[in-house]
Amino acid sequence: MKKGVVVILAVAIIGTLGIYGKKQSSTAQVHKTTPRLTAKPATISSSSPTRSDSRYKDGTYTGALAGTVYGPVQISVVISGGKITDVNFLRMPDDLGYTQEVTAFSEPLLEDETLQKQSAQIDFVSGATQTSEGYAQSLQAALDQAA
Amino acid sequence: MRQVRQIMGMPITIDIPKAESSRIFEAVFEVLKQIDTQFSTYRKNSEVCKYARGEIKTPSKSLAKVISECQEAEAYTDGYFSVWYNNKFDPSGYVKGWAIAEAGKLIEKSGYKTYCISAGGDILARSDSDKVWKIGIQDPQDPKQILNMLSISNGAVATSGNYERGNHIYNPKTKKPATDFLSVTVTGPDIIKADILATAVLAAGTQNLDFMKIQKDYQALTIIHRSQGSNR
């Protein structure tokens, strides 16, 4: 199976869709089968903590079709009461081997380059039970050493 | 300051930016070691093992609380989170999140409100400063790669999956390994609940997620291998 950076498809923060990136050769449809995405929970901040949702006027916004690493993506976002209340993926890209299904996940999709830049800033990695045996080779260990 | 210890069979990393000595870290690691002594399923004389063998009539207050919380978790996950499997009692899936929460309580009690704890890939992040914790989500198929990054001031991230060696999650109803998802990451306010939901979503598979859809403050990201095809 093809290897590469696989990016989680997620709800975009409205205003900018947060979707950029270069196209790859494989494009296909991924079916979004989950119900509409809910607004972000208050306890998890976006990467711009000072941004307030209330500057967005109520209404439905459809983003331009944008290229991502995995194909074109278009997102429609509904603003109600100044908050995101509904998000629909109108088209979702396929990927290099994973089908990504989002039941509700509100972080912007990062372009490959941004992801690489930002990954230099990561503090911690969340993954399935990372064991003591695997630790030495892990990304977390590298982060811990660099901290 | 950041320190790591291997406890409970997993790496536990604690980052407290304002800490100036090891003291708080030693205290927290000590609490985690005590939890391990009491709850480890690998220590024959742990309270959990004794309880599982039926040697204890009255569990300690903390074990009783864990048991009752697990019963509640089984209920709100439609049975997909269960610490009773094949008549064996193993609350490890609950204890991990709970241990992180206890560690967090001690850190806050000691006066630090900005910190981040990772235990075996489950994370609790807190900030009352402008510190925003950057949490990467591990690629299920490449531990050195991350798929995306979360920026969290206050919240929990729990990931469950079948891709680490020896870590198999079963669907408690079919008794078969849960293979619909390669990995599940849940975010939300509470680490214990996020951990439970991540485990339950993985175990339940794609067709049985009504219990997750009604969890308003929690979100799940699931990753499926493409070759498994469409399963709606």
PDB file of N, CA and C in Angstrom, chain B residues 80-129:
ATOM      1  N   TYR B  80     -20.569  -1.524  24.426  1.00  0.00           N
ATOM      2  CA  TYR B  80     -19.333  -1.686  23.658  1.00  0.00           C
ATOM      3  C   TYR B  80     -18.080  -1.395  24.464  1.00  0.00           C
ATOM      4  N   PHE B  81     -18.228  -0.720  25.573  1.00  0.00           N
ATOM      5  CA  PHE B  81     -17.117  -0.629  26.516  1.00  0.00           C
ATOM      6  C   PHE B  81     -17.451  -1.583  27.645  1.00  0.00           C
ATOM      7  N   SER B  82     -16.624  -2.602  27.802  1.00  0.00           N
ATOM      8  CA  SER B  82     -16.914  -3.539  28.882  1.00  0.00           C
ATOM      9  C   SER B  82     -15.627  -4.032  29.508  1.00  0.00           C
ATOM     10  N   VAL B  83     -15.583  -4.018  30.839  1.00  0.00           N
ATOM     11  CA  VAL B  83     -14.386  -4.501  31.516  1.00  0.00           C
ATOM     12  C   VAL B  83     -14.541  -5.953  31.942  1.00  0.00           C
ATOM     13  N   TRP B  84     -15.666  -6.556  31.584  1.00  0.00           N
ATOM     14  CA  TRP B  84     -15.888  -7.957  31.849  1.00  0.00           C
ATOM     15  C   TRP B  84     -15.888  -8.676  30.512  1.00  0.00           C
ATOM     16  N   TYR B  85     -14.876  -9.445  30.274  1.00  0.00           N
ATOM     17  CA  TYR B  85     -14.765 -10.121  28.990  1.00  0.00           C
ATOM     18  C   TYR B  85     -14.395 -11.570  29.237  1.00  0.00           C
ATOM     19  N   ASN B  86     -15.177 -12.495  28.677  1.00  0.00           N
ATOM     20  CA  ASN B  86     -14.917 -13.916  28.943  1.00  0.00           C
ATOM     21  C   ASN B  86     -14.874 -14.187  30.434  1.00  0.00           C
ATOM     22  N   ASN B  87     -15.778 -13.571  31.163  1.00  0.00           N
ATOM     23  CA  ASN B  87     -15.812 -13.724  32.621  1.00  0.00           C
ATOM     24  C   ASN B  87     -14.562 -13.232  33.323  1.00  0.00           C
ATOM     25  N   LYS B  88     -13.738 -12.508  32.621  1.00  0.00           N
ATOM     26  CA  LYS B  88     -12.553 -11.929  33.275  1.00  0.00           C
ATOM     27  C   LYS B  88     -12.790 -10.456  33.515  1.00  0.00           C
ATOM     28  N   PHE B  89     -12.291  -9.993  34.631  1.00  0.00           N
ATOM     29  CA  PHE B  89     -12.444  -8.590  34.978  1.00  0.00           C
ATOM     30  C   PHE B  89     -11.127  -7.866  34.685  1.00  0.00           C
ATOM     31  N   ASP B  90     -11.180  -6.895  33.805  1.00  0.00           N
ATOM     32  CA  ASP B  90      -9.966  -6.144  33.468  1.00  0.00           C
ATOM     33  C   ASP B  90     -10.328  -4.696  33.216  1.00  0.00           C
ATOM     34  N   PRO B  91     -10.177  -3.855  34.221  1.00  0.00           N
ATOM     35  CA  PRO B  91     -10.580  -2.457  34.083  1.00  0.00           C
ATOM     36  C   PRO B  91      -9.497  -1.552  33.497  1.00  0.00           C
ATOM     37  N   SER B  92      -8.468  -2.156  32.901  1.00  0.00           N
ATOM     38  CA  SER B  92      -7.345  -1.346  32.408  1.00  0.00           C
ATOM     39  C   SER B  92      -7.784  -0.228  31.472  1.00  0.00           C
ATOM     40  N   GLY B  93      -8.798  -0.501  30.685  1.00  0.00           N
ATOM     41  CA  GLY B  93      -9.285   0.511  29.747  1.00  0.00           C
ATOM     42  C   GLY B  93      -9.850   1.726  30.448  1.00  0.00           C
ATOM     43  N   TYR B  94     -10.316   1.549  31.640  1.00  0.00           N
ATOM     44  CA  TYR B  94     -10.830   2.674  32.431  1.00  0.00           C
ATOM     45  C   TYR B  94      -9.700   3.295  33.241  1.00  0.00           C
ATOM     46  N   VAL B  95      -8.856   2.432  33.808  1.00  0.00           N
ATOM     47  CA  VAL B  95      -7.825   2.894  34.738  1.00  0.00           C
ATOM     48  C   VAL B  95      -6.839   3.859  34.086  1.00  0.00           C
ATOM     49  N   LYS B  96      -6.555   3.635  32.822  1.00  0.00           N
ATOM     50  CA  LYS B  96      -5.595   4.528  32.156  1.00  0.00           C
ATOM     51  C   LYS B  96      -6.074   5.976  32.182  1.00  0.00           C
ATOM     52  N   GLY B  97      -7.292   6.199  31.742  1.00  0.00           N
ATOM     53  CA  GLY B  97      -7.831   7.561  31.721  1.00  0.00           C
ATOM     54  C   GLY B  97      -7.960   8.111  33.132  1.00  0.00           C
ATOM     55  N   TRP B  98      -8.377   7.241  34.030  1.00  0.00           N
ATOM     56  CA  TRP B  98      -8.563   7.660  35.412  1.00  0.00           C
ATOM     57  C   TRP B  98      -7.236   8.071  36.054  1.00  0.00           C
ATOM     58  N   ALA B  99      -6.182   7.301  35.756  1.00  0.00           N
ATOM     59  CA  ALA B  99      -4.858   7.618  36.295  1.00  0.00           C
ATOM     60  C   ALA B  99      -4.395   8.991  35.795  1.00  0.00           C
ATOM     61  N   ILE B 100      -4.648   9.258  34.534  1.00  0.00           N
ATOM     62  CA  ILE B 100      -4.271  10.568  33.981  1.00  0.00           C
ATOM     63  C   ILE B 100      -5.032  11.671  34.713  1.00  0.00           C
ATOM     64  N   ALA B 101      -6.323  11.434  34.932  1.00  0.00           N
ATOM     65  CA  ALA B 101      -7.137  12.435  35.628  1.00  0.00           C
ATOM     66  C   ALA B 101      -6.621  12.663  37.048  1.00  0.00           C
ATOM     67  N   GLU B 102      -6.252  11.586  37.725  1.00  0.00           N
ATOM     68  CA  GLU B 102      -5.727  11.729  39.080  1.00  0.00           C
ATOM     69  C   GLU B 102      -4.416  12.508  39.071  1.00  0.00           C
ATOM     70  N   ALA B 103      -3.590  12.219  38.091  1.00  0.00           N
ATOM     71  CA  ALA B 103      -2.319  12.942  37.970  1.00  0.00           C
ATOM     72  C   ALA B 103      -2.597  14.428  37.774  1.00  0.00           C
ATOM     73  N   GLY B 104      -3.571  14.725  36.941  1.00  0.00           N
ATOM     74  CA  GLY B 104      -3.927  16.123  36.692  1.00  0.00           C
ATOM     75  C   GLY B 104      -4.409  16.818  37.951  1.00  0.00           C
ATOM     76  N   LYS B 105      -5.192  16.099  38.754  1.00  0.00           N
ATOM     77  CA  LYS B 105      -5.708  16.696  39.998  1.00  0.00           C
ATOM     78  C   LYS B 105      -4.556  17.074  40.920  1.00  0.00           C
ATOM     79  N   LEU B 106      -3.584  16.199  41.007  1.00  0.00           N
ATOM     80  CA  LEU B 106      -2.458  16.479  41.893  1.00  0.00           C
ATOM     81  C   LEU B 106      -1.650  17.671  41.386  1.00  0.00           C
ATOM     82  N   ILE B 107      -1.457  17.731  40.094  1.00  0.00           N
ATOM     83  CA  ILE B 107      -0.712  18.848  39.518  1.00  0.00           C
ATOM     84  C   ILE B 107      -1.426  20.168  39.802  1.00  0.00           C
ATOM     85  N   GLU B 108      -2.741  20.159  39.658  1.00  0.00           N
ATOM     86  CA  GLU B 108      -3.493  21.403  39.897  1.00  0.00           C
ATOM     87  C   GLU B 108      -3.504  21.767  41.370  1.00  0.00           C
ATOM     88  N   LYS B 109      -3.619  20.742  42.205  1.00  0.00           N
ATOM     89  CA  LYS B 109      -3.609  20.985  43.643  1.00  0.00           C
ATOM     90  C   LYS B 109      -2.278  21.615  44.056  1.00  0.00           C
ATOM     91  N   SER B 110      -1.251  21.271  43.316  1.00  0.00           N
ATOM     92  CA  SER B 110       0.073  21.805  43.636  1.00  0.00           C
ATOM     93  C   SER B 110       0.290  23.193  43.052  1.00  0.00           C
ATOM     94  N   GLY B 111      -0.729  23.704  42.386  1.00  0.00           N
ATOM     95  CA  GLY B 111      -0.649  25.096  41.941  1.00  0.00           C
ATOM     96  C   GLY B 111      -0.335  25.318  40.479  1.00  0.00           C
ATOM     97  N   TYR B 112      -0.253  24.261  39.700  1.00  0.00           N
ATOM     98  CA  TYR B 112       0.057  24.430  38.283  1.00  0.00           C
ATOM     99  C   TYR B 112      -1.200  24.222  37.455  1.00  0.00           C
ATOM    100  N   LYS B 113      -1.569  25.255  36.708  1.00  0.00           N
ATOM    101  CA  LYS B 113      -2.803  25.146  35.931  1.00  0.00           C
ATOM    102  C   LYS B 113      -2.529  24.997  34.432  1.00  0.00           C
ATOM    103  N   THR B 114      -1.262  25.036  34.090  1.00  0.00           N
ATOM    104  CA  THR B 114      -0.905  24.801  32.690  1.00  0.00           C
ATOM    105  C   THR B 114      -0.006  23.580  32.653  1.00  0.00           C
ATOM    106  N   TYR B 115      -0.509  22.505  32.041  1.00  0.00           N
ATOM    107  CA  TYR B 115       0.272  21.271  31.999  1.00  0.00           C
ATOM    108  C   TYR B 115      -0.308  20.361  30.931  1.00  0.00           C
ATOM    109  N   CYS B 116       0.450  19.354  30.590  1.00  0.00           N
ATOM    110  CA  CYS B 116      -0.054  18.360  29.649  1.00  0.00           C
ATOM    111  C   CYS B 116       0.499  17.000  30.051  1.00  0.00           C
ATOM    112  N   ILE B 117      -0.363  16.015  30.062  1.00  0.00           N
ATOM    113  CA  ILE B 117       0.027  14.657  30.438  1.00  0.00           C
ATOM    114  C   ILE B 117      -0.304  13.723  29.287  1.00  0.00           C
ATOM    115  N   SER B 118       0.657  12.890  28.944  1.00  0.00           N
ATOM    116  CA  SER B 118       0.368  11.847  27.973  1.00  0.00           C
ATOM    117  C   SER B 118       0.687  10.506  28.602  1.00  0.00           C
ATOM    118  N   ALA B 119      -0.250   9.583  28.536  1.00  0.00           N
ATOM    119  CA  ALA B 119       0.006   8.242  29.044  1.00  0.00           C
ATOM    120  C   ALA B 119      -0.388   7.273  27.946  1.00  0.00           C
ATOM    121  N   GLY B 120       0.594   6.593  27.401  1.00  0.00           N
ATOM    122  CA  GLY B 120       0.294   5.629  26.351  1.00  0.00           C
ATOM    123  C   GLY B 120      -0.510   6.197  25.210  1.00  0.00           C
ATOM    124  N   GLY B 121      -0.308   7.466  24.908  1.00  0.00           N
ATOM    125  CA  GLY B 121      -1.001   8.033  23.754  1.00  0.00           C
ATOM    126  C   GLY B 121      -2.316   8.721  24.056  1.00  0.00           C
ATOM    127  N   ASP B 122      -2.776   8.664  25.291  1.00  0.00           N
ATOM    128  CA  ASP B 122      -3.958   9.431  25.698  1.00  0.00           C
ATOM    129  C   ASP B 122      -3.467  10.695  26.376  1.00  0.00           C
ATOM    130  N   ILE B 123      -4.130  11.778  26.098  1.00  0.00           N
ATOM    131  CA  ILE B 123      -3.588  13.067  26.507  1.00  0.00           C
ATOM    132  C   ILE B 123      -4.603  13.951  27.207  1.00  0.00           C
ATOM    133  N   LEU B 124      -4.128  14.597  28.282  1.00  0.00           N
ATOM    134  CA  LEU B 124      -4.935  15.590  28.982  1.00  0.00           C
ATOM    135  C   LEU B 124      -4.172  16.903  28.928  1.00  0.00           C
ATOM    136  N   ALA B 125      -4.775  17.919  28.371  1.00  0.00           N
ATOM    137  CA  ALA B 125      -4.102  19.209  28.234  1.00  0.00           C
ATOM    138  C   ALA B 125      -4.861  20.279  29.001  1.00  0.00           C
ATOM    139  N   ARG B 126      -4.113  21.094  29.724  1.00  0.00           N
ATOM    140  CA  ARG B 126      -4.745  22.189  30.478  1.00  0.00           C
ATOM    141  C   ARG B 126      -3.915  23.449  30.325  1.00  0.00           C
ATOM    142  N   SER B 127      -4.628  24.567  30.257  1.00  0.00           N
ATOM    143  CA  SER B 127      -3.892  25.829  30.192  1.00  0.00           C
ATOM    144  C   SER B 127      -4.717  26.951  30.775  1.00  0.00           C
ATOM    145  N   ASP B 128      -4.091  27.736  31.640  1.00  0.00           N
ATOM    146  CA  ASP B 128      -4.748  28.984  32.031  1.00  0.00           C
ATOM    147  C   ASP B 128      -3.851  30.148  31.667  1.00  0.00           C
ATOM    148  N   SER B 129      -2.992  29.874  30.716  1.00  0.00           N
ATOM    149  CA  SER B 129      -2.104  30.927  30.204  1.00  0.00           C
ATOM    150  C   SER B 129      -2.342  30.998  28.700  1.00  0.00           C
TER     151      SER B 129
END
